[in-house]
C-alpha cells in the first residue's frame, strides 16, 4: 500500500496554533482597517457582490460564500478532530473526558444566561443569546501557545477538549436555531450522500475522484434543505474513519486533517474573518456596545459568563467527585484557561450573522471583537504569570 505523501514543512508550519491565530488576527485587522478607510465602500461592494448559479439557489454574496462555503472546510476539520478525540483521543476515556465536557457545558449555559439577563426584552435576544456560547479553537490555542509554553501538556489538552465539545454544542445550536424552512427532497439527497460517504469509508475506498463530487453534492443538498451548510462539514468529518487498518500508516481522518488543516487555518477562517469582521467603528459605535442592551449582553456573556461558567462547572465537578483536575494543572491555571474560553471570535461572528441583521448585527460583532480582545489580553497576562511559576518549578 502506498504511503501518504509527506506533508511540506510550510504546511506543517501553518498547522501550528500560533501561526493560525496570527493569520486570523491579521485578517481581522485588515478587515477593520479596510472597512473604516476611504476605500470602505469598495470593501462592502466586494463583500456584497453576488456570484453563483441561481438554479441551485447558490446565487450568494462573496461574504455568504465565505460564511457558508469556506467555513464548511473549517467545520469539516473540526469534525475530524472531534471524531478522533471521541474514538482514540482524550475524549475516548471517560475520566479524562468528563471535566472538559462539564466545563464546556457550563461555559455555554452561563454566558447564554448572562446575555439573556442583560438584554431581556430587547428585540433579537431570542436568537442572539447564542452568540457568546462559542470558543474559538485557533485563537484560544494560539494565545496559549504564545504565552503558556511552560504550562503542563494537560492544560492544552483540557483547553482543546473543552473547545471541541464547545464547538459541538455551537453546531447543535446552529442546526436547531437557524434552520430556515426544510426541503425534504434536498434532505433525502443529503442523507443518501452521507450514507454513500460512510459506505465508501467502510469499504476503504480512497479515490478523491469519488469523494470530491460526493462532498460537493452533500454541501449543496444541506444548503438547499435550509440547514446551515457548515453542518455538512461536521457530519462528513464525523463519518470519516479514524482507526488505521493493519499495515496502514495513518487513518483517513489523520491524513485529511494533515492536508486540510493548513488550508483551513491559512485560507478558510481568515477569509471568513476578512468579510465578517469588517464593521464600521467610531466613537459612537463603540459607546453603543456599552450602552445598548444586546451588544452589552454579548460582551458580558463572553468576558464574564464564559470564565464563571467554565471555572464554576469545573470546581463543581471536581468537588462532587464527578471528575478529576488535570495532572499538574492548578486552579489558577484553570482560571486563566477559563478566561481564554471567552475568545468567541469565528463561531460567535458566524452566529451573529445568522441571528441578527443590519445595525444590530454590526453592534453584536463589535461586541464579539471587543470581548475576544479583552479575554485574550486578560488571559495572556494570567498565563504569562503562570508560565513563570511553572518555569521556576522546572528550574
PDB file of C-alpha atoms in Angstrom, residues 111-112 114-119 124-125 127-133 289 292-306 342 344-345 348-349 351-352 355-356 360-361 363-372:
ATOM      1  CA  UNK A 111     -22.867  33.012  29.011  1.00  0.00           C
ATOM      2  CA  UNK A 112     -26.286  32.439  27.452  1.00  0.00           C
ATOM      3  CA  UNK A 114     -25.810  36.324  31.277  1.00  0.00           C
ATOM      4  CA  UNK A 115     -26.680  37.588  27.779  1.00  0.00           C
ATOM      5  CA  UNK A 116     -30.388  36.923  28.358  1.00  0.00           C
ATOM      6  CA  UNK A 117     -30.335  38.644  31.750  1.00  0.00           C
ATOM      7  CA  UNK A 118     -28.540  41.713  30.396  1.00  0.00           C
ATOM      8  CA  UNK A 119     -30.739  42.115  27.311  1.00  0.00           C
ATOM      9  CA  UNK A 124     -33.331  39.918  18.702  1.00  0.00           C
ATOM     10  CA  UNK A 125     -32.164  38.479  22.044  1.00  0.00           C
ATOM     11  CA  UNK A 127     -31.672  34.355  18.921  1.00  0.00           C
ATOM     12  CA  UNK A 128     -28.679  36.475  19.921  1.00  0.00           C
ATOM     13  CA  UNK A 129     -28.294  34.687  23.280  1.00  0.00           C
ATOM     14  CA  UNK A 130     -26.428  32.007  21.302  1.00  0.00           C
ATOM     15  CA  UNK A 131     -23.630  34.383  20.213  1.00  0.00           C
ATOM     16  CA  UNK A 132     -21.458  34.070  23.372  1.00  0.00           C
ATOM     17  CA  UNK A 133     -21.698  30.260  23.689  1.00  0.00           C
ATOM     18  CA  UNK A 289     -21.630  48.385  22.742  1.00  0.00           C
ATOM     19  CA  UNK A 292     -27.140  49.157  24.212  1.00  0.00           C
ATOM     20  CA  UNK A 293     -28.513  46.091  25.966  1.00  0.00           C
ATOM     21  CA  UNK A 294     -27.983  43.429  23.297  1.00  0.00           C
ATOM     22  CA  UNK A 295     -24.285  44.006  22.467  1.00  0.00           C
ATOM     23  CA  UNK A 296     -23.585  44.578  26.163  1.00  0.00           C
ATOM     24  CA  UNK A 297     -25.167  41.181  26.862  1.00  0.00           C
ATOM     25  CA  UNK A 298     -22.910  39.569  24.254  1.00  0.00           C
ATOM     26  CA  UNK A 299     -19.842  41.289  25.722  1.00  0.00           C
ATOM     27  CA  UNK A 300     -20.669  40.286  29.299  1.00  0.00           C
ATOM     28  CA  UNK A 301     -21.554  36.772  28.202  1.00  0.00           C
ATOM     29  CA  UNK A 302     -18.090  36.224  26.738  1.00  0.00           C
ATOM     30  CA  UNK A 303     -15.939  38.165  29.209  1.00  0.00           C
ATOM     31  CA  UNK A 304     -17.840  37.374  32.419  1.00  0.00           C
ATOM     32  CA  UNK A 305     -20.134  34.428  31.701  1.00  0.00           C
ATOM     33  CA  UNK A 306     -17.537  32.232  29.997  1.00  0.00           C
ATOM     34  CA  UNK A 342     -14.146  33.949  26.292  1.00  0.00           C
ATOM     35  CA  UNK A 344     -15.533  33.579  20.842  1.00  0.00           C
ATOM     36  CA  UNK A 345     -14.495  35.062  17.509  1.00  0.00           C
ATOM     37  CA  UNK A 348     -19.533  33.816  17.521  1.00  0.00           C
ATOM     38  CA  UNK A 349     -19.208  36.057  14.457  1.00  0.00           C
ATOM     39  CA  UNK A 351     -23.838  33.149  14.882  1.00  0.00           C
ATOM     40  CA  UNK A 352     -24.087  36.966  14.999  1.00  0.00           C
ATOM     41  CA  UNK A 355     -29.055  35.687  14.375  1.00  0.00           C
ATOM     42  CA  UNK A 356     -29.187  39.379  13.501  1.00  0.00           C
ATOM     43  CA  UNK A 360     -27.903  45.023  15.386  1.00  0.00           C
ATOM     44  CA  UNK A 361     -25.554  42.529  13.737  1.00  0.00           C
ATOM     45  CA  UNK A 363     -23.071  46.054  17.124  1.00  0.00           C
ATOM     46  CA  UNK A 364     -23.086  42.397  18.160  1.00  0.00           C
ATOM     47  CA  UNK A 365     -19.985  41.700  16.053  1.00  0.00           C
ATOM     48  CA  UNK A 366     -18.275  44.745  17.566  1.00  0.00           C
ATOM     49  CA  UNK A 367     -19.070  43.276  20.984  1.00  0.00           C
ATOM     50  CA  UNK A 368     -17.585  39.919  19.929  1.00  0.00           C
ATOM     51  CA  UNK A 369     -14.381  41.594  18.719  1.00  0.00           C
ATOM     52  CA  UNK A 370     -14.047  43.683  21.897  1.00  0.00           C
ATOM     53  CA  UNK A 371     -14.800  40.710  24.135  1.00  0.00           C
ATOM     54  CA  UNK A 372     -12.316  38.493  22.296  1.00  0.00           C
TER      55      UNK A 372
END
